[in-house]
Amino acid sequence: MSPPPTTLTEFFTLCRNDTFAGTLLYSEVPTYFAWNTSTRKFQRRKQGRAVQRHLNLYSTDALGRLYTVHPNNAECFYLRLLLINVRGPTSFQELKTVNGRVCATFREACQILNLLENDAHCDISLAHMLLIQLNHSRYVHYFPS
């Protein structure tokens, strides 16, 4: 028995079966497609603003989101990074494929696509968290509860 479809696995299916969806990032899909919880599939929106040059395609202001993943959860973190940057993937394997070469890991694919900048993004994220913590400490110092 196979696991039930998820929004991610159905995104891959949608990209395989719908030419327009194959041009989208994962986070852009909710703008044009609605998730049907009973069928566990994406369906084209039936209302909204008509998309030029695309028959029966409508857009809304719906936002898609990707859950935050800590860099310590490495492969999920790099999978998320690929989903933010790669348009129209049709499978996990395709996400790991760069210039016709299947990478061993999502991290390797990110490296080849120059999405990592030598892991500087991790340093920036940590610096940002530190800055938030320092500002919070100052706030508590000046405005104790």
Short mmCIF file of N, CA and C in Angstrom, two decimals:
data_model
loop_
_atom_site.label_atom_id
_atom_site.label_comp_id
_atom_site.label_asym_id
_atom_site.label_seq_id
_atom_site.Cartn_x
_atom_site.Cartn_y
_atom_site.Cartn_z
N MET A 1 0.85 -1.18 0.00
CA MET A 1 0.00 0.00 0.00
C MET A 1 0.89 1.23 0.00
N SER A 2 0.66 2.13 -0.92
CA SER A 2 1.50 3.32 -1.01
C SER A 2 0.95 4.43 -0.12
N PRO A 3 1.84 5.33 0.31
CA PRO A 3 1.38 6.43 1.16
C PRO A 3 0.47 7.37 0.37
N PRO A 4 -0.40 8.10 1.07
CA PRO A 4 -1.30 9.02 0.37
C PRO A 4 -0.50 10.15 -0.29
N PRO A 5 -1.02 10.68 -1.38
CA PRO A 5 -0.33 11.78 -2.06
C PRO A 5 -0.22 13.00 -1.15
N THR A 6 0.86 13.72 -1.28
CA THR A 6 1.06 14.98 -0.54
C THR A 6 1.01 16.13 -1.54
N THR A 7 0.97 17.34 -1.04
CA THR A 7 0.99 18.48 -1.96
C THR A 7 2.27 18.48 -2.78
N LEU A 8 3.37 18.03 -2.20
CA LEU A 8 4.63 18.00 -2.96
C LEU A 8 4.61 16.94 -4.05
N THR A 9 4.20 15.72 -3.71
CA THR A 9 4.18 14.67 -4.75
C THR A 9 3.15 15.00 -5.83
N GLU A 10 2.06 15.64 -5.45
CA GLU A 10 1.06 16.03 -6.45
C GLU A 10 1.54 17.24 -7.26
N PHE A 11 2.41 18.06 -6.69
CA PHE A 11 3.04 19.13 -7.47
C PHE A 11 3.86 18.51 -8.60
N PHE A 12 4.61 17.46 -8.29
CA PHE A 12 5.38 16.77 -9.33
C PHE A 12 4.45 16.24 -10.43
N THR A 13 3.35 15.61 -10.02
CA THR A 13 2.37 15.07 -10.98
C THR A 13 1.79 16.20 -11.82
N LEU A 14 1.44 17.30 -11.18
CA LEU A 14 0.89 18.45 -11.88
C LEU A 14 1.88 18.97 -12.92
N CYS A 15 3.15 19.06 -12.57
CA CYS A 15 4.17 19.54 -13.51
C CYS A 15 4.34 18.60 -14.70
N ARG A 16 4.14 17.30 -14.47
CA ARG A 16 4.22 16.32 -15.57
C ARG A 16 3.04 16.45 -16.52
N ASN A 17 1.86 16.79 -15.97
CA ASN A 17 0.62 16.73 -16.75
C ASN A 17 0.09 18.07 -17.24
N ASP A 18 0.61 19.17 -16.73
CA ASP A 18 0.09 20.48 -17.10
C ASP A 18 1.25 21.37 -17.54
N THR A 19 1.23 21.77 -18.80
CA THR A 19 2.33 22.56 -19.37
C THR A 19 2.57 23.84 -18.60
N PHE A 20 1.49 24.54 -18.24
CA PHE A 20 1.65 25.79 -17.51
C PHE A 20 2.27 25.54 -16.13
N ALA A 21 1.80 24.51 -15.44
CA ALA A 21 2.34 24.20 -14.11
C ALA A 21 3.83 23.91 -14.18
N GLY A 22 4.28 23.37 -15.31
CA GLY A 22 5.70 23.08 -15.48
C GLY A 22 6.59 24.31 -15.53
N THR A 23 5.99 25.50 -15.53
CA THR A 23 6.76 26.74 -15.52
C THR A 23 6.82 27.37 -14.13
N LEU A 24 6.17 26.73 -13.16
CA LEU A 24 6.00 27.35 -11.84
C LEU A 24 6.98 26.82 -10.80
N LEU A 25 7.24 27.67 -9.82
CA LEU A 25 7.90 27.24 -8.59
C LEU A 25 6.84 26.63 -7.68
N TYR A 26 7.26 25.81 -6.76
CA TYR A 26 6.32 25.15 -5.83
C TYR A 26 5.45 26.19 -5.11
N SER A 27 6.05 27.28 -4.68
CA SER A 27 5.31 28.30 -3.93
C SER A 27 4.34 29.10 -4.79
N GLU A 28 4.47 29.03 -6.12
CA GLU A 28 3.58 29.77 -7.02
C GLU A 28 2.31 28.99 -7.38
N VAL A 29 2.30 27.70 -7.13
CA VAL A 29 1.17 26.85 -7.53
C VAL A 29 -0.16 27.33 -6.94
N PRO A 30 -0.25 27.69 -5.65
CA PRO A 30 -1.55 28.11 -5.11
C PRO A 30 -2.15 29.35 -5.77
N THR A 31 -1.36 30.12 -6.47
CA THR A 31 -1.88 31.28 -7.18
C THR A 31 -2.82 30.84 -8.31
N TYR A 32 -2.54 29.70 -8.92
CA TYR A 32 -3.29 29.24 -10.10
C TYR A 32 -4.08 27.95 -9.87
N PHE A 33 -3.73 27.22 -8.83
CA PHE A 33 -4.35 25.92 -8.57
C PHE A 33 -4.80 25.85 -7.11
N ALA A 34 -5.92 25.17 -6.88
CA ALA A 34 -6.43 24.97 -5.53
C ALA A 34 -6.23 23.50 -5.15
N TRP A 35 -5.89 23.26 -3.90
CA TRP A 35 -5.72 21.90 -3.40
C TRP A 35 -7.08 21.37 -2.98
N ASN A 36 -7.50 20.26 -3.56
CA ASN A 36 -8.77 19.62 -3.21
C ASN A 36 -8.45 18.55 -2.16
N THR A 37 -8.90 18.79 -0.94
CA THR A 37 -8.55 17.87 0.15
C THR A 37 -9.21 16.50 0.02
N SER A 38 -10.37 16.44 -0.62
CA SER A 38 -11.02 15.12 -0.73
C SER A 38 -10.36 14.25 -1.80
N THR A 39 -9.95 14.84 -2.92
CA THR A 39 -9.29 14.05 -3.97
C THR A 39 -7.77 14.04 -3.81
N ARG A 40 -7.27 14.94 -2.96
CA ARG A 40 -5.83 15.11 -2.74
C ARG A 40 -5.10 15.37 -4.06
N LYS A 41 -5.67 16.34 -4.80
CA LYS A 41 -5.08 16.75 -6.08
C LYS A 41 -5.24 18.25 -6.24
N PHE A 42 -4.37 18.83 -7.07
CA PHE A 42 -4.50 20.24 -7.43
C PHE A 42 -5.48 20.36 -8.58
N GLN A 43 -6.31 21.40 -8.53
CA GLN A 43 -7.25 21.69 -9.62
C GLN A 43 -7.06 23.14 -10.03
N ARG A 44 -7.19 23.40 -11.34
CA ARG A 44 -7.11 24.79 -11.80
C ARG A 44 -8.20 25.61 -11.12
N ARG A 45 -7.85 26.83 -10.75
CA ARG A 45 -8.84 27.72 -10.15
C ARG A 45 -9.90 28.07 -11.19
N LYS A 46 -11.12 28.22 -10.72
CA LYS A 46 -12.24 28.52 -11.62
C LYS A 46 -12.65 29.98 -11.54
N GLN A 47 -12.08 30.71 -10.59
CA GLN A 47 -12.39 32.13 -10.42
C GLN A 47 -11.10 32.89 -10.20
N GLY A 48 -11.19 34.19 -10.39
CA GLY A 48 -10.03 35.05 -10.19
C GLY A 48 -9.78 35.87 -11.45
N ARG A 49 -8.57 36.32 -11.59
CA ARG A 49 -8.18 37.10 -12.77
C ARG A 49 -7.75 36.15 -13.88
N ALA A 50 -8.31 36.35 -15.06
CA ALA A 50 -7.95 35.51 -16.21
C ALA A 50 -6.48 35.73 -16.55
N VAL A 51 -5.77 34.66 -16.81
CA VAL A 51 -4.35 34.73 -17.19
C VAL A 51 -4.29 34.84 -18.71
N GLN A 52 -3.64 35.90 -19.17
CA GLN A 52 -3.56 36.14 -20.61
C GLN A 52 -2.87 34.99 -21.33
N ARG A 53 -3.37 34.68 -22.52
CA ARG A 53 -2.83 33.64 -23.40
C ARG A 53 -2.96 32.23 -22.83
N HIS A 54 -3.82 32.07 -21.79
CA HIS A 54 -4.04 30.73 -21.22
C HIS A 54 -5.54 30.55 -20.99
N LEU A 55 -6.15 29.71 -21.78
CA LEU A 55 -7.58 29.47 -21.70
C LEU A 55 -7.93 28.75 -20.40
N ASN A 56 -8.98 29.20 -19.75
CA ASN A 56 -9.47 28.59 -18.50
C ASN A 56 -8.42 28.56 -17.40
N LEU A 57 -7.60 29.58 -17.32
CA LEU A 57 -6.60 29.67 -16.25
C LEU A 57 -6.80 31.00 -15.53
N TYR A 58 -6.95 30.91 -14.21
CA TYR A 58 -7.21 32.09 -13.40
C TYR A 58 -6.19 32.17 -12.28
N SER A 59 -5.90 33.42 -11.88
CA SER A 59 -4.96 33.61 -10.77
C SER A 59 -5.66 34.34 -9.63
N THR A 60 -5.16 34.11 -8.44
CA THR A 60 -5.67 34.78 -7.24
C THR A 60 -4.47 35.27 -6.44
N ASP A 61 -4.76 35.87 -5.32
CA ASP A 61 -3.68 36.34 -4.44
C ASP A 61 -3.29 35.28 -3.42
N ALA A 62 -3.70 34.04 -3.62
CA ALA A 62 -3.36 32.96 -2.69
C ALA A 62 -1.85 32.83 -2.60
N LEU A 63 -1.37 32.62 -1.40
CA LEU A 63 0.07 32.47 -1.18
C LEU A 63 0.42 31.02 -0.88
N GLY A 64 1.52 30.58 -1.43
CA GLY A 64 2.04 29.27 -1.09
C GLY A 64 3.16 29.44 -0.08
N ARG A 65 3.39 28.44 0.71
CA ARG A 65 4.48 28.54 1.67
C ARG A 65 5.22 27.23 1.76
N LEU A 66 6.45 27.36 2.12
CA LEU A 66 7.28 26.19 2.41
C LEU A 66 7.66 26.30 3.87
N TYR A 67 7.52 25.21 4.58
CA TYR A 67 7.88 25.24 5.99
C TYR A 67 9.36 25.55 6.15
N THR A 68 9.68 26.26 7.21
CA THR A 68 11.07 26.54 7.53
C THR A 68 11.75 25.24 7.94
N VAL A 69 12.96 25.05 7.48
CA VAL A 69 13.72 23.85 7.82
C VAL A 69 15.07 24.31 8.34
N HIS A 70 15.46 23.81 9.50
CA HIS A 70 16.75 24.17 10.07
C HIS A 70 17.87 23.52 9.25
N PRO A 71 18.96 24.24 9.03
CA PRO A 71 20.09 23.69 8.26
C PRO A 71 20.65 22.38 8.83
N ASN A 72 20.43 22.11 10.12
CA ASN A 72 20.90 20.84 10.69
C ASN A 72 20.15 19.65 10.09
N ASN A 73 18.95 19.88 9.60
CA ASN A 73 18.17 18.85 8.91
C ASN A 73 18.56 18.95 7.44
N ALA A 74 19.78 18.59 7.15
CA ALA A 74 20.47 18.94 5.91
C ALA A 74 19.70 18.63 4.63
N GLU A 75 19.37 17.39 4.36
CA GLU A 75 18.76 17.07 3.07
C GLU A 75 17.41 17.74 2.89
N CYS A 76 16.62 17.86 3.96
CA CYS A 76 15.34 18.58 3.85
C CYS A 76 15.59 20.06 3.59
N PHE A 77 16.62 20.61 4.23
CA PHE A 77 16.97 22.02 4.01
C PHE A 77 17.34 22.26 2.54
N TYR A 78 18.14 21.36 1.97
CA TYR A 78 18.56 21.53 0.58
C TYR A 78 17.42 21.23 -0.39
N LEU A 79 16.54 20.31 -0.03
CA LEU A 79 15.35 20.06 -0.84
C LEU A 79 14.51 21.34 -0.90
N ARG A 80 14.31 21.97 0.25
CA ARG A 80 13.55 23.22 0.30
C ARG A 80 14.22 24.29 -0.56
N LEU A 81 15.53 24.39 -0.49
CA LEU A 81 16.26 25.37 -1.29
C LEU A 81 16.05 25.13 -2.79
N LEU A 82 16.03 23.88 -3.19
CA LEU A 82 15.77 23.56 -4.60
C LEU A 82 14.33 23.91 -4.98
N LEU A 83 13.38 23.62 -4.11
CA LEU A 83 11.98 23.93 -4.41
C LEU A 83 11.74 25.44 -4.55
N ILE A 84 12.54 26.22 -3.85
CA ILE A 84 12.43 27.68 -3.95
C ILE A 84 12.98 28.18 -5.28
N ASN A 85 13.90 27.42 -5.88
CA ASN A 85 14.63 27.92 -7.05
C ASN A 85 14.41 27.18 -8.36
N VAL A 86 13.89 25.97 -8.32
CA VAL A 86 13.76 25.15 -9.54
C VAL A 86 12.30 25.14 -10.00
N ARG A 87 12.09 25.50 -11.25
CA ARG A 87 10.73 25.56 -11.82
C ARG A 87 10.34 24.22 -12.44
N GLY A 88 9.11 23.79 -12.13
CA GLY A 88 8.51 22.65 -12.79
C GLY A 88 9.16 21.30 -12.64
N PRO A 89 9.70 20.95 -11.47
CA PRO A 89 10.27 19.61 -11.34
C PRO A 89 9.17 18.55 -11.38
N THR A 90 9.50 17.39 -11.91
CA THR A 90 8.50 16.33 -12.02
C THR A 90 8.75 15.17 -11.06
N SER A 91 9.85 15.23 -10.30
CA SER A 91 10.16 14.17 -9.34
C SER A 91 11.29 14.63 -8.43
N PHE A 92 11.50 13.87 -7.36
CA PHE A 92 12.64 14.14 -6.49
C PHE A 92 13.93 13.96 -7.28
N GLN A 93 13.97 12.94 -8.12
CA GLN A 93 15.17 12.68 -8.92
C GLN A 93 15.47 13.85 -9.85
N GLU A 94 14.44 14.41 -10.46
CA GLU A 94 14.67 15.55 -11.35
C GLU A 94 15.21 16.75 -10.59
N LEU A 95 14.78 16.92 -9.33
CA LEU A 95 15.33 18.01 -8.52
C LEU A 95 16.83 17.82 -8.30
N LYS A 96 17.26 16.55 -8.26
CA LYS A 96 18.68 16.26 -8.05
C LYS A 96 19.46 16.21 -9.36
N THR A 97 18.79 16.41 -10.49
CA THR A 97 19.45 16.33 -11.79
C THR A 97 19.84 17.73 -12.26
N VAL A 98 21.12 17.92 -12.51
CA VAL A 98 21.64 19.21 -12.97
C VAL A 98 22.46 18.97 -14.22
N ASN A 99 22.09 19.65 -15.30
CA ASN A 99 22.79 19.51 -16.59
C ASN A 99 22.90 18.05 -17.03
N GLY A 100 21.82 17.29 -16.82
CA GLY A 100 21.79 15.89 -17.25
C GLY A 100 22.47 14.92 -16.31
N ARG A 101 23.07 15.40 -15.24
CA ARG A 101 23.77 14.54 -14.28
C ARG A 101 22.94 14.44 -13.01
N VAL A 102 22.67 13.21 -12.57
CA VAL A 102 21.93 13.00 -11.33
C VAL A 102 22.90 13.08 -10.16
N CYS A 103 22.67 14.04 -9.29
CA CYS A 103 23.53 14.22 -8.12
C CYS A 103 23.16 13.20 -7.04
N ALA A 104 24.11 12.89 -6.20
CA ALA A 104 23.87 11.92 -5.13
C ALA A 104 22.96 12.49 -4.04
N THR A 105 23.03 13.80 -3.82
CA THR A 105 22.25 14.43 -2.75
C THR A 105 21.65 15.74 -3.24
N PHE A 106 20.67 16.24 -2.50
CA PHE A 106 20.10 17.55 -2.80
C PHE A 106 21.16 18.63 -2.58
N ARG A 107 22.01 18.43 -1.59
CA ARG A 107 23.06 19.41 -1.32
C ARG A 107 23.99 19.55 -2.52
N GLU A 108 24.37 18.44 -3.10
CA GLU A 108 25.26 18.47 -4.26
C GLU A 108 24.59 19.22 -5.42
N ALA A 109 23.30 19.00 -5.62
CA ALA A 109 22.57 19.72 -6.67
C ALA A 109 22.57 21.22 -6.39
N CYS A 110 22.37 21.58 -5.13
CA CYS A 110 22.40 23.00 -4.75
C CYS A 110 23.77 23.60 -5.02
N GLN A 111 24.83 22.84 -4.71
CA GLN A 111 26.19 23.33 -4.95
C GLN A 111 26.42 23.59 -6.43
N ILE A 112 26.05 22.64 -7.28
CA ILE A 112 26.28 22.78 -8.72
C ILE A 112 25.47 23.95 -9.27
N LEU A 113 24.29 24.19 -8.72
CA LEU A 113 23.45 25.31 -9.17
C LEU A 113 23.87 26.64 -8.54
N ASN A 114 24.94 26.62 -7.75
CA ASN A 114 25.44 27.83 -7.07
C ASN A 114 24.40 28.45 -6.14
N LEU A 115 23.64 27.60 -5.47
CA LEU A 115 22.66 28.09 -4.52
C LEU A 115 23.23 28.22 -3.11
N LEU A 116 24.42 27.69 -2.90
CA LEU A 116 24.97 27.65 -1.55
C LEU A 116 25.93 28.77 -1.24
N GLU A 117 26.61 29.28 -2.23
CA GLU A 117 27.61 30.31 -1.99
C GLU A 117 28.55 29.90 -0.85
N ASN A 118 29.06 28.68 -0.93
CA ASN A 118 29.99 28.15 0.08
C ASN A 118 29.41 28.15 1.48
N ASP A 119 28.15 27.80 1.59
CA ASP A 119 27.44 27.74 2.87
C ASP A 119 27.35 29.08 3.58
N ALA A 120 27.60 30.19 2.87
CA ALA A 120 27.49 31.51 3.46
C ALA A 120 26.07 31.78 3.93
N HIS A 121 25.07 31.16 3.27
CA HIS A 121 23.68 31.36 3.67
C HIS A 121 23.45 30.91 5.11
N CYS A 122 24.17 29.87 5.54
CA CYS A 122 24.04 29.41 6.93
C CYS A 122 24.60 30.46 7.88
N ASP A 123 25.76 31.02 7.53
CA ASP A 123 26.36 32.06 8.36
C ASP A 123 25.44 33.28 8.45
N ILE A 124 24.83 33.64 7.32
CA ILE A 124 23.92 34.78 7.31
C ILE A 124 22.71 34.50 8.18
N SER A 125 22.17 33.29 8.08
CA SER A 125 21.00 32.93 8.90
C SER A 125 21.34 32.97 10.38
N LEU A 126 22.49 32.45 10.74
CA LEU A 126 22.91 32.47 12.14
C LEU A 126 23.13 33.89 12.63
N ALA A 127 23.75 34.73 11.80
CA ALA A 127 23.97 36.13 12.17
C ALA A 127 22.63 36.84 12.35
N HIS A 128 21.68 36.53 11.48
CA HIS A 128 20.35 37.14 11.59
C HIS A 128 19.68 36.72 12.89
N MET A 129 19.77 35.44 13.25
CA MET A 129 19.17 34.97 14.50
C MET A 129 19.84 35.63 15.70
N LEU A 130 21.16 35.79 15.64
CA LEU A 130 21.89 36.45 16.72
C LEU A 130 21.44 37.89 16.86
N LEU A 131 21.29 38.58 15.75
CA LEU A 131 20.84 39.97 15.77
C LEU A 131 19.46 40.08 16.40
N ILE A 132 18.57 39.18 16.05
CA ILE A 132 17.22 39.18 16.64
C ILE A 132 17.32 38.96 18.15
N GLN A 133 18.17 38.01 18.57
CA GLN A 133 18.33 37.73 19.99
C GLN A 133 18.89 38.94 20.73
N LEU A 134 19.90 39.60 20.15
CA LEU A 134 20.50 40.77 20.78
C LEU A 134 19.48 41.90 20.91
N ASN A 135 18.71 42.12 19.86
CA ASN A 135 17.69 43.17 19.91
C ASN A 135 16.63 42.84 20.95
N HIS A 136 16.28 41.56 21.07
CA HIS A 136 15.31 41.15 22.08
C HIS A 136 15.87 41.42 23.48
N SER A 137 17.15 41.11 23.70
CA SER A 137 17.79 41.34 25.00
C SER A 137 17.77 42.82 25.35
N ARG A 138 18.07 43.66 24.37
CA ARG A 138 18.04 45.11 24.61
C ARG A 138 16.63 45.57 24.93
N TYR A 139 15.66 45.05 24.22
CA TYR A 139 14.27 45.42 24.45
C TYR A 139 13.87 45.07 25.88
N VAL A 140 14.20 43.86 26.31
CA VAL A 140 13.86 43.42 27.67
C VAL A 140 14.57 44.28 28.70
N HIS A 141 15.81 44.70 28.41
CA HIS A 141 16.57 45.55 29.33
C HIS A 141 15.87 46.90 29.53
N TYR A 142 15.41 47.50 28.45
CA TYR A 142 14.80 48.82 28.53
C TYR A 142 13.32 48.79 28.89
N PHE A 143 12.67 47.68 28.62
CA PHE A 143 11.24 47.57 28.89
C PHE A 143 10.95 46.28 29.65
N PRO A 144 11.39 46.20 30.91
CA PRO A 144 11.15 44.96 31.67
C PRO A 144 9.65 44.77 31.90
N SER A 145 9.27 43.51 32.04
CA SER A 145 7.84 43.25 32.24
C SER A 145 7.43 43.39 33.68
#
